[in-house]
Short mmCIF file of C-alpha atoms and ligand atoms in Angstrom, two decimals:
data_model
loop_
_atom_site.label_atom_id
_atom_site.label_comp_id
_atom_site.label_asym_id
_atom_site.label_seq_id
_atom_site.Cartn_x
_atom_site.Cartn_y
_atom_site.Cartn_z
CA MET A 18 -70.15 -2.00 51.43
CA GLU A 19 -70.93 -1.09 55.01
CA ILE A 20 -68.29 0.43 57.27
CA VAL A 21 -68.44 -1.79 60.33
CA SER A 22 -65.95 -0.22 62.71
CA LEU A 23 -62.90 1.95 63.27
CA GLU A 24 -59.98 0.83 65.42
CA THR A 25 -56.96 2.73 66.69
CA LYS A 26 -53.52 1.63 67.76
CA ARG A 27 -50.89 3.93 69.28
CA LYS A 28 -47.39 3.21 68.10
CA ILE A 29 -44.13 4.60 69.41
CA ILE A 30 -41.42 4.59 66.76
CA PRO A 31 -37.85 5.57 67.71
CA LEU A 32 -35.91 7.85 65.37
CA ASP A 33 -32.45 6.76 64.29
CA ARG A 34 -31.10 10.27 65.07
CA PRO A 35 -32.58 13.27 66.97
CA PHE A 36 -34.70 15.70 64.96
CA VAL A 37 -34.19 19.28 66.17
CA THR A 38 -36.10 22.43 65.14
CA SER A 39 -36.43 25.87 66.72
CA VAL A 40 -39.42 24.64 68.73
CA ARG A 41 -38.63 21.02 69.67
CA LYS A 42 -36.19 18.13 69.87
CA VAL A 43 -37.62 14.71 69.03
CA THR A 44 -36.03 11.29 69.58
CA SER A 45 -39.13 9.17 69.02
CA ILE A 46 -42.64 9.72 67.69
CA GLU A 47 -45.99 8.37 68.73
CA ASN A 48 -48.36 7.90 65.83
CA VAL A 49 -51.97 6.79 66.01
CA GLU A 50 -52.73 4.15 63.39
CA VAL A 51 -56.31 3.70 62.25
CA SER A 52 -58.03 0.73 60.64
CA VAL A 53 -61.40 1.08 58.95
CA MET A 54 -63.16 -2.28 58.68
CA LEU A 55 -65.73 -3.03 55.96
CA GLU A 56 -68.28 -5.81 56.23
CA ASP A 57 -66.51 -7.93 53.59
CA GLY A 58 -63.29 -7.94 55.63
CA THR A 59 -61.52 -5.14 53.70
CA VAL A 60 -59.30 -3.12 56.03
CA GLY A 61 -58.32 0.45 55.12
CA LYS A 62 -55.27 1.89 56.86
CA GLY A 63 -54.35 5.40 57.92
CA ALA A 64 -52.21 7.13 60.52
CA ALA A 65 -52.09 10.41 62.41
CA ALA A 66 -48.88 12.09 63.49
CA PRO A 67 -49.56 14.42 66.44
CA ALA A 68 -47.87 17.83 66.35
CA LEU A 69 -49.31 19.63 69.35
CA ALA A 70 -47.55 22.92 68.51
CA VAL A 71 -49.08 23.04 65.02
CA THR A 72 -52.51 21.38 65.16
CA GLY A 73 -53.13 21.28 68.92
CA GLU A 74 -53.55 17.50 68.90
CA SER A 75 -51.98 14.81 71.10
CA PRO A 76 -52.09 11.00 70.72
CA SER A 77 -54.83 10.91 73.38
CA SER A 78 -56.96 13.59 71.72
CA ILE A 79 -56.59 11.89 68.32
CA GLU A 80 -57.65 8.54 69.77
CA ALA A 81 -60.60 10.13 71.55
CA VAL A 82 -61.82 11.80 68.35
CA ILE A 83 -61.46 8.66 66.22
CA ASN A 84 -63.09 6.35 68.75
CA GLY A 85 -65.80 8.91 69.54
CA PRO A 86 -67.27 11.37 67.00
CA ALA A 87 -65.44 10.02 63.93
CA SER A 88 -66.68 6.47 64.59
CA GLU A 89 -70.18 7.79 65.22
CA ALA A 90 -70.06 9.72 61.93
CA LEU A 91 -69.11 6.65 59.89
CA ALA A 92 -70.69 3.67 61.63
CA GLY A 93 -73.08 2.01 59.22
CA ALA A 94 -72.11 4.31 56.34
CA GLN A 95 -71.55 2.92 52.85
CA SER A 96 -67.89 2.95 51.83
CA GLU A 97 -68.78 3.93 48.23
CA ALA A 98 -70.29 7.23 49.43
CA LEU A 99 -66.86 8.77 49.85
CA GLN A 100 -67.75 12.46 49.60
CA GLU A 101 -70.72 12.02 51.91
CA ASN A 102 -68.56 10.17 54.44
CA VAL A 103 -65.94 12.90 54.42
CA ARG A 104 -68.68 15.51 54.81
CA ARG A 105 -70.06 13.64 57.83
CA LEU A 106 -66.59 13.37 59.32
CA LYS A 107 -66.04 17.12 58.99
CA GLN A 108 -69.47 17.91 60.34
CA ASN A 109 -68.94 15.76 63.43
CA CYS A 110 -65.34 16.83 64.13
CA TYR A 111 -64.45 20.51 64.02
CA GLY A 112 -60.67 21.05 63.98
CA ASN A 113 -58.74 17.90 64.92
CA SER A 114 -57.16 17.85 61.48
CA SER A 115 -54.72 14.95 62.05
CA ALA A 116 -57.44 12.69 63.43
CA LYS A 117 -59.63 13.48 60.40
CA ALA A 118 -56.74 13.01 57.98
CA ALA A 119 -56.00 9.56 59.42
CA VAL A 120 -59.62 8.43 59.22
CA GLU A 121 -60.11 9.86 55.74
CA MET A 122 -56.98 8.14 54.39
CA ALA A 123 -58.15 4.83 55.88
CA VAL A 124 -61.61 5.29 54.34
CA ILE A 125 -60.03 6.12 50.97
CA ASP A 126 -57.62 3.17 51.29
CA ALA A 127 -60.60 0.81 51.73
CA PHE A 128 -62.40 2.59 48.86
CA VAL A 129 -59.51 2.14 46.40
CA GLN A 130 -58.89 -1.46 47.48
CA GLN A 131 -62.46 -2.23 46.53
CA ARG A 132 -61.77 -0.75 43.11
CA ARG A 133 -58.63 -2.88 42.86
CA CYS A 134 -56.41 0.06 42.12
CA SER A 135 -53.80 2.08 43.95
CA LEU A 136 -54.47 5.53 45.35
CA LEU A 137 -52.15 6.92 42.66
CA GLN A 138 -54.20 5.29 39.92
CA TRP A 139 -57.47 6.45 41.44
CA LEU A 140 -56.12 10.01 41.50
CA GLY A 141 -55.18 9.68 37.86
CA GLY A 142 -51.42 9.64 38.38
CA THR A 143 -48.92 7.28 36.85
CA PRO A 144 -45.91 5.59 38.48
CA SER A 145 -43.18 8.18 38.51
CA VAL A 146 -40.37 9.68 40.52
CA PHE A 147 -39.99 12.81 42.68
CA GLU A 148 -36.73 14.29 43.92
CA ASN A 149 -36.98 14.19 47.73
CA ASP A 150 -35.12 16.47 50.11
CA MET A 151 -33.33 15.73 53.35
CA THR A 152 -33.70 17.82 56.48
CA ILE A 153 -30.70 18.97 58.48
CA SER A 154 -31.57 19.33 62.16
CA MET A 155 -30.82 22.62 63.88
CA GLU A 156 -27.39 22.14 65.48
CA GLU A 157 -24.07 23.95 65.69
CA PRO A 158 -22.89 25.26 62.28
CA ALA A 159 -19.94 22.83 61.96
CA GLN A 160 -22.12 19.84 62.71
CA MET A 161 -24.76 20.95 60.21
CA LYS A 162 -22.06 21.37 57.58
CA ASN A 163 -20.83 17.79 58.15
CA THR A 164 -24.37 16.48 57.88
CA ALA A 165 -24.91 18.47 54.68
CA GLU A 166 -21.79 16.95 53.11
CA GLN A 167 -23.02 13.47 53.96
CA TYR A 168 -26.39 14.08 52.29
CA ILE A 169 -24.76 15.71 49.26
CA ASN A 170 -22.61 12.57 48.87
CA GLU A 171 -25.80 10.49 49.04
CA GLY A 172 -27.10 12.40 46.01
CA PHE A 173 -29.61 14.81 47.55
CA ARG A 174 -30.15 17.92 45.43
CA TYR A 175 -32.35 19.70 47.96
CA LEU A 176 -31.25 20.21 51.55
CA LYS A 177 -33.77 21.56 54.02
CA MET A 178 -32.18 23.44 56.90
CA LYS A 179 -33.91 23.99 60.22
CA VAL A 180 -33.07 27.42 61.69
CA GLY A 181 -34.83 30.14 63.66
CA ASP A 182 -33.55 30.19 67.24
CA ASP A 183 -30.75 32.76 66.92
CA LEU A 184 -30.24 35.04 63.91
CA LYS A 185 -26.48 35.29 64.22
CA LYS A 186 -26.11 31.56 64.47
CA ASP A 187 -28.62 31.02 61.66
CA TYR A 188 -26.38 33.11 59.44
CA GLN A 189 -23.31 31.04 60.40
CA ARG A 190 -25.24 27.82 59.80
CA ILE A 191 -26.32 28.85 56.31
CA ARG A 192 -22.89 30.26 55.41
CA SER A 193 -21.10 27.10 56.55
CA ILE A 194 -23.36 24.83 54.48
CA ALA A 195 -23.21 27.17 51.47
CA GLU A 196 -19.41 26.66 51.45
CA VAL A 197 -19.79 22.98 50.60
CA LEU A 198 -22.74 23.17 48.18
CA PRO A 199 -21.88 21.88 44.73
CA GLN A 200 -23.47 23.38 41.61
CA GLY A 201 -27.09 22.32 41.30
CA VAL A 202 -27.77 21.68 44.99
CA MET A 203 -30.22 24.12 46.56
CA LEU A 204 -31.17 25.07 50.10
CA ARG A 205 -34.63 25.13 51.56
CA ILE A 206 -34.55 27.25 54.73
CA ASP A 207 -37.26 26.59 57.32
CA ALA A 208 -37.32 29.15 60.15
CA ASN A 209 -40.37 27.54 61.78
CA GLN A 210 -41.80 30.97 62.76
CA GLY A 211 -38.53 31.97 64.42
CA TRP A 212 -38.06 35.50 63.06
CA THR A 213 -39.93 38.81 63.09
CA SER A 214 -40.78 40.23 59.69
CA LYS A 215 -38.15 42.98 60.03
CA GLU A 216 -35.47 40.45 60.97
CA ALA A 217 -36.48 38.16 58.14
CA ILE A 218 -36.32 40.91 55.50
CA VAL A 219 -32.82 42.08 56.46
CA PHE A 220 -31.62 38.49 56.82
CA ILE A 221 -33.00 37.22 53.50
CA GLN A 222 -31.79 40.29 51.59
CA GLN A 223 -28.29 39.62 52.96
CA LEU A 224 -28.42 35.99 51.75
CA GLU A 225 -29.58 37.24 48.35
CA LYS A 226 -26.67 39.68 48.19
CA GLU A 227 -24.30 36.79 48.86
CA LYS A 228 -25.98 34.70 46.15
CA ILE A 229 -26.68 31.76 48.47
CA PRO A 230 -28.61 29.23 46.33
CA LEU A 231 -32.00 29.40 48.03
CA GLN A 232 -34.98 27.57 46.58
CA PHE A 233 -37.29 29.17 49.16
CA ILE A 234 -37.63 30.41 52.74
CA GLU A 235 -40.33 28.62 54.70
CA GLN A 236 -42.49 30.20 57.40
CA PRO A 237 -40.13 33.00 58.47
CA VAL A 238 -42.64 34.57 60.89
CA ALA A 239 -45.31 33.50 63.41
CA ALA A 240 -48.19 31.46 61.98
CA ASP A 241 -50.78 34.17 62.66
CA ASP A 242 -48.61 37.08 61.51
CA TRP A 243 -50.04 37.25 58.02
CA ALA A 244 -49.24 40.95 57.65
CA GLY A 245 -45.62 40.15 58.50
CA LEU A 246 -45.57 37.25 56.05
CA LYS A 247 -46.90 39.53 53.30
CA LYS A 248 -44.26 42.16 54.11
CA VAL A 249 -41.48 39.56 53.83
CA THR A 250 -42.92 38.25 50.55
CA GLU A 251 -43.10 41.76 49.09
CA SER A 252 -39.62 42.76 50.23
CA THR A 253 -37.54 39.81 49.03
CA ARG A 254 -36.81 38.15 45.70
CA THR A 255 -36.53 34.66 47.21
CA PRO A 256 -39.82 32.74 47.14
CA ILE A 257 -41.53 32.72 50.57
CA MET A 258 -43.45 29.58 51.50
CA ALA A 259 -46.34 29.44 53.97
CA ASP A 260 -46.38 26.37 56.21
CA GLU A 261 -47.87 26.87 59.69
CA SER A 262 -49.83 29.91 58.32
CA CYS A 263 -51.65 27.68 55.83
CA LYS A 264 -53.61 24.84 57.34
CA THR A 265 -56.90 24.53 55.45
CA TYR A 266 -57.94 25.48 51.92
CA LYS A 267 -59.72 28.49 53.42
CA ASP A 268 -56.35 29.65 54.78
CA ALA A 269 -54.86 29.07 51.34
CA ARG A 270 -57.59 31.12 49.68
CA ARG A 271 -57.06 34.04 52.07
CA LEU A 272 -53.26 33.91 51.80
CA ILE A 273 -53.64 34.04 48.03
CA GLU A 274 -56.08 36.99 48.26
CA TRP A 275 -53.61 38.80 50.53
CA HIS A 276 -50.66 38.02 48.21
CA ALA A 277 -48.98 36.95 51.44
CA CYS A 278 -46.82 34.10 50.09
CA ASP A 279 -45.26 32.73 46.89
CA MET A 280 -45.59 29.02 47.71
CA ILE A 281 -47.60 26.76 50.01
CA ASN A 282 -46.50 23.71 52.00
CA ILE A 283 -49.43 21.28 52.13
CA LYS A 284 -49.52 18.66 54.88
CA LEU A 285 -52.30 16.13 55.36
CA MET A 286 -52.06 16.53 59.15
CA LYS A 287 -52.71 20.28 58.91
CA CYS A 288 -55.49 20.31 56.34
CA GLY A 289 -57.47 17.27 57.47
CA GLY A 290 -57.03 14.88 54.57
CA LEU A 291 -56.36 14.05 50.94
CA LEU A 292 -59.48 15.67 49.49
CA GLU A 293 -58.78 19.01 51.21
CA ALA A 294 -55.11 18.80 50.18
CA TRP A 295 -56.18 18.39 46.55
CA LYS A 296 -58.38 21.50 46.85
CA ILE A 297 -55.48 23.56 48.23
CA ALA A 298 -53.29 22.51 45.32
CA ASP A 299 -56.15 23.42 42.93
CA ILE A 300 -56.83 26.93 44.18
CA ALA A 301 -53.12 27.63 44.48
CA GLU A 302 -52.73 26.52 40.86
CA ALA A 303 -55.38 29.03 39.79
CA ALA A 304 -53.30 31.77 41.45
CA GLY A 305 -49.98 30.61 40.00
CA ILE A 306 -48.72 29.50 43.42
CA PRO A 307 -46.78 26.22 43.32
CA CYS A 308 -47.17 23.82 46.23
CA MET A 309 -44.93 21.43 48.09
CA MET A 310 -46.19 18.30 49.80
CA GLY A 311 -44.65 18.06 53.25
CA SER A 312 -45.33 16.05 56.36
CA MET A 313 -44.91 15.99 60.12
CA MET A 314 -42.66 13.28 61.59
CA GLU A 315 -44.69 10.52 59.95
CA SER A 316 -44.30 6.90 58.97
CA THR A 317 -44.90 5.56 55.46
CA ILE A 318 -48.53 4.77 56.34
CA SER A 319 -49.40 8.46 55.98
CA ALA A 320 -46.38 9.69 53.98
CA SER A 321 -47.16 7.23 51.20
CA PRO A 322 -50.64 8.59 50.37
CA ALA A 323 -49.17 12.11 50.61
CA ALA A 324 -46.55 11.12 48.02
CA GLU A 325 -49.18 9.54 45.74
CA LEU A 326 -51.24 12.73 45.82
CA ALA A 327 -48.11 14.78 45.11
CA LEU A 328 -47.31 12.59 42.12
CA ALA A 329 -50.84 12.91 40.76
CA HIS A 330 -51.48 16.67 41.17
CA PRO A 331 -49.92 18.92 38.51
CA ASN A 332 -49.46 21.84 40.91
CA ILE A 333 -47.50 19.92 43.53
CA LYS A 334 -44.05 20.71 42.24
CA MET A 335 -41.90 19.73 45.23
CA VAL A 336 -41.93 17.20 48.03
CA ASP A 337 -40.48 17.33 51.52
CA LEU A 338 -41.22 13.78 52.56
CA ASP A 339 -38.03 12.63 54.26
CA ALA A 340 -39.80 11.85 57.56
CA PRO A 341 -39.96 8.06 57.02
CA LYS A 342 -36.19 8.12 56.49
CA TRP A 343 -35.72 9.20 60.12
CA LEU A 344 -37.68 6.28 61.59
CA GLN A 345 -36.16 3.02 62.74
CA GLU A 346 -39.06 1.05 61.28
CA ASN A 347 -41.57 1.55 58.50
CA THR A 348 -44.38 -0.36 56.86
CA VAL A 349 -43.99 -1.48 53.24
CA THR A 350 -46.28 0.64 51.08
CA ALA A 351 -46.84 1.36 47.38
CA VAL A 352 -44.23 4.14 47.52
CA SER A 353 -40.49 3.69 47.94
CA PHE A 354 -38.62 6.30 50.01
CA GLU A 355 -35.18 4.85 49.29
CA GLY A 356 -32.27 7.20 48.59
CA HIS A 357 -32.93 10.74 47.39
CA GLN A 358 -35.99 9.91 45.34
CA ILE A 359 -39.57 8.96 45.96
CA LYS A 360 -40.89 6.34 43.61
CA ALA A 361 -44.44 5.18 43.28
CA MET A 362 -44.35 1.55 42.25
CA ASN A 363 -46.46 0.11 39.55
CA PRO A 364 -48.82 -2.00 41.69
CA ALA A 365 -47.88 -5.06 39.65
CA GLN A 366 -44.21 -4.56 40.48
CA SER A 367 -44.42 -3.42 44.08
CA ALA A 368 -43.97 -5.70 47.04
CA PRO A 369 -47.15 -7.70 47.61
CA ILE A 370 -49.27 -6.19 50.32
CA LYS A 371 -51.37 -8.66 52.25
CA TYR A 372 -53.82 -7.97 54.99
CA GLU A 373 -53.75 -10.67 57.65
CA GLY A 374 -55.85 -10.29 60.75
CA GLY A 375 -56.09 -6.56 60.22
CA GLU A 376 -52.30 -6.14 60.20
CA LEU A 377 -50.34 -4.92 57.23
CA ARG A 378 -47.52 -7.45 56.63
MG1 MG B 403 -42.09 23.83 57.96
#
């Protein structure tokens, strides 16, 4: 079936509470939604979530890429030729990973609709459940502790803490939350590149001495400080996860060769799409490196396919897909983000999804 056109729509979605990390404070997001139209009227949907500090893309640059080179790459292409279409997309658009991820997920959405199956089914997964985490914004220690207690009461077993602006305060933040952690609840610490390797080693070793229940430490050092990341990985017992250091599968391959990390955080917006994400999970699996599926501040339009891939791939052992839970509005998709779990619905049981005039209702 011929791909007739691509359309974009910018959408501002307010958050229901501010999201604060060591590099930014966000109160609303602006996503770029993409529709891929086939000649029989099928509409595939995707979305890009700009994160200028990570991928160098803005809503305007994403729109320009989709309406320019990405549309040129796919106009007149056959939707069945999925690999060829993704190859063309990559060839026409160097970098611009979020724009490519959005277009690819829309192309794949149209592709699976034509096969009358869900993305999860096409990937060979079955309806199942993943334990989701909840992120605690970087605030004063007492406030973070209160927030942690609230999420613990809601049943979350994994709490992801944002730290990285001030080592002394980071220590107080982690200590204060550790005080209220019940048995079986673990911390995921994301420094968002906030520490030097020397700082990180001393800091993490101290947390280990105090037996703080850490599942992993994410991106302790600058994205391009691979030598520092390796040093931290070698010097601590706690698993070290690469996030901003690992964008594409080529990054993943080199990080693995360097023995620079113990885990990898895969995000569609960093790697450029579902097919590349699958490859990262594959090569990491060969090296015994478990992966987590994460996201930027994204709506269900892009978090849902990320969750389906996570549920289907055997080496994606963790998810960090709480982003839709921060948004004031979300689209109904084949994945439920309710409570502390992510559930992929059996298509027969999920809410009916109808396409009317190109809009998902
Ligand atoms: Mg991160």
